[in-house]
Amino acid sequence: MLVASRGREKYIISGIYQCANDMGANIRMSREGYDQIGEETANMWCMHYFPQDVSKQSFIVQMLENNYGGDVYLHENSWPGLYGILSAM
């Protein structure tokens, strides 16, 4: 049983992944699944991008900030586990 702001619903969990940075055991659900129990907000989704040409990172961040506001964060540490987690999701 999962609970969120709009109610509760039974789901079948088909997989659990363990995050390497102490976030614990995690599940992933689709937007459609979440929409049954929760309310999507404009700032709840975190997007990750991997530029092919890393020399353009500063330029890309500046253009995103100019167009969409200052809510852009560039992860400089390039933790290798991030790609595995994102691709599994």
Short mmCIF file of C-alpha atoms in Angstrom, two decimals:
data_model
loop_
_atom_site.label_atom_id
_atom_site.label_comp_id
_atom_site.label_asym_id
_atom_site.label_seq_id
_atom_site.Cartn_x
_atom_site.Cartn_y
_atom_site.Cartn_z
CA MET A 1 0.00 0.00 0.00
CA LEU A 2 1.45 3.38 -1.03
CA VAL A 3 0.08 6.66 0.29
CA ALA A 4 0.43 10.19 -1.08
CA SER A 5 -1.48 13.47 -0.96
CA ARG A 6 -4.55 12.27 -2.89
CA GLY A 7 -5.02 8.85 -1.36
CA ARG A 8 -3.71 5.34 -1.15
CA GLU A 9 -3.50 2.46 -3.57
CA LYS A 10 -2.15 -1.07 -3.74
CA TYR A 11 0.68 -1.61 -6.21
CA ILE A 12 2.73 -4.63 -7.20
CA ILE A 13 6.41 -3.82 -6.70
CA SER A 14 8.41 -5.58 -9.37
CA GLY A 15 11.86 -4.46 -8.30
CA ILE A 16 13.84 -2.67 -5.62
CA TYR A 17 17.20 -1.07 -6.22
CA GLN A 18 19.70 -0.16 -3.53
CA CYS A 19 21.22 3.27 -3.90
CA ALA A 20 24.95 3.49 -3.27
CA ASN A 21 24.81 6.86 -1.51
CA ASP A 22 22.73 5.82 1.53
CA MET A 23 19.34 6.71 0.08
CA GLY A 24 18.25 3.18 0.92
CA ALA A 25 16.07 0.76 -0.99
CA ASN A 26 14.12 2.55 -3.72
CA ILE A 27 11.27 1.82 -6.08
CA ARG A 28 10.32 3.63 -9.24
CA MET A 29 6.82 4.29 -10.46
CA SER A 30 5.39 5.83 -13.58
CA ARG A 31 3.70 9.21 -13.63
CA GLU A 32 0.45 7.43 -14.39
CA GLY A 33 0.87 5.29 -11.28
CA TYR A 34 1.71 8.27 -9.12
CA ASP A 35 -1.19 10.32 -10.52
CA GLN A 36 -3.59 7.80 -8.95
CA ILE A 37 -2.48 8.76 -5.44
CA GLY A 38 -0.53 12.03 -5.64
CA GLU A 39 -0.55 15.47 -7.14
CA GLU A 40 2.19 16.41 -9.55
CA THR A 41 3.80 19.76 -8.85
CA ALA A 42 5.95 21.86 -11.14
CA ASN A 43 9.11 21.37 -9.07
CA MET A 44 8.92 17.72 -8.08
CA TRP A 45 10.82 16.19 -10.99
CA CYS A 46 14.58 16.31 -11.19
CA MET A 47 16.05 16.01 -14.67
CA HIS A 48 19.58 14.79 -15.37
CA TYR A 49 21.41 15.34 -18.64
CA PHE A 50 24.81 14.16 -19.81
CA PRO A 51 26.30 16.52 -22.42
CA GLN A 52 28.40 14.94 -25.14
CA ASP A 53 30.80 17.89 -25.14
CA VAL A 54 31.63 18.64 -21.49
CA SER A 55 33.55 21.76 -22.48
CA LYS A 56 30.17 23.42 -23.14
CA GLN A 57 28.72 22.74 -19.67
CA SER A 58 29.01 26.31 -18.39
CA PHE A 59 27.43 27.69 -21.56
CA ILE A 60 24.55 25.19 -21.36
CA VAL A 61 23.87 25.97 -17.67
CA GLN A 62 23.89 29.72 -18.38
CA MET A 63 21.45 29.35 -21.29
CA LEU A 64 19.11 27.19 -19.18
CA GLU A 65 19.20 29.69 -16.33
CA ASN A 66 18.52 32.57 -18.75
CA ASN A 67 15.54 30.77 -20.28
CA TYR A 68 14.05 28.94 -17.28
CA GLY A 69 15.30 30.67 -14.14
CA GLY A 70 17.99 29.88 -11.63
CA ASP A 71 16.92 26.34 -10.76
CA VAL A 72 19.75 24.65 -12.65
CA TYR A 73 22.44 22.74 -10.79
CA LEU A 74 25.51 21.26 -12.42
CA HIS A 75 26.83 18.13 -10.72
CA GLU A 76 30.60 18.46 -10.98
CA ASN A 77 31.53 15.26 -9.15
CA SER A 78 30.37 12.92 -11.96
CA TRP A 79 29.63 10.04 -9.58
CA PRO A 80 29.74 6.89 -11.77
CA GLY A 81 26.77 5.26 -10.00
CA LEU A 82 24.38 7.97 -11.16
CA TYR A 83 24.21 6.72 -14.75
CA GLY A 84 23.37 3.20 -13.55
CA ILE A 85 20.56 4.42 -11.34
CA LEU A 86 19.08 6.68 -14.01
CA SER A 87 19.23 4.01 -16.69
CA ALA A 88 17.57 1.49 -14.35
CA MET A 89 14.75 3.92 -13.67
#
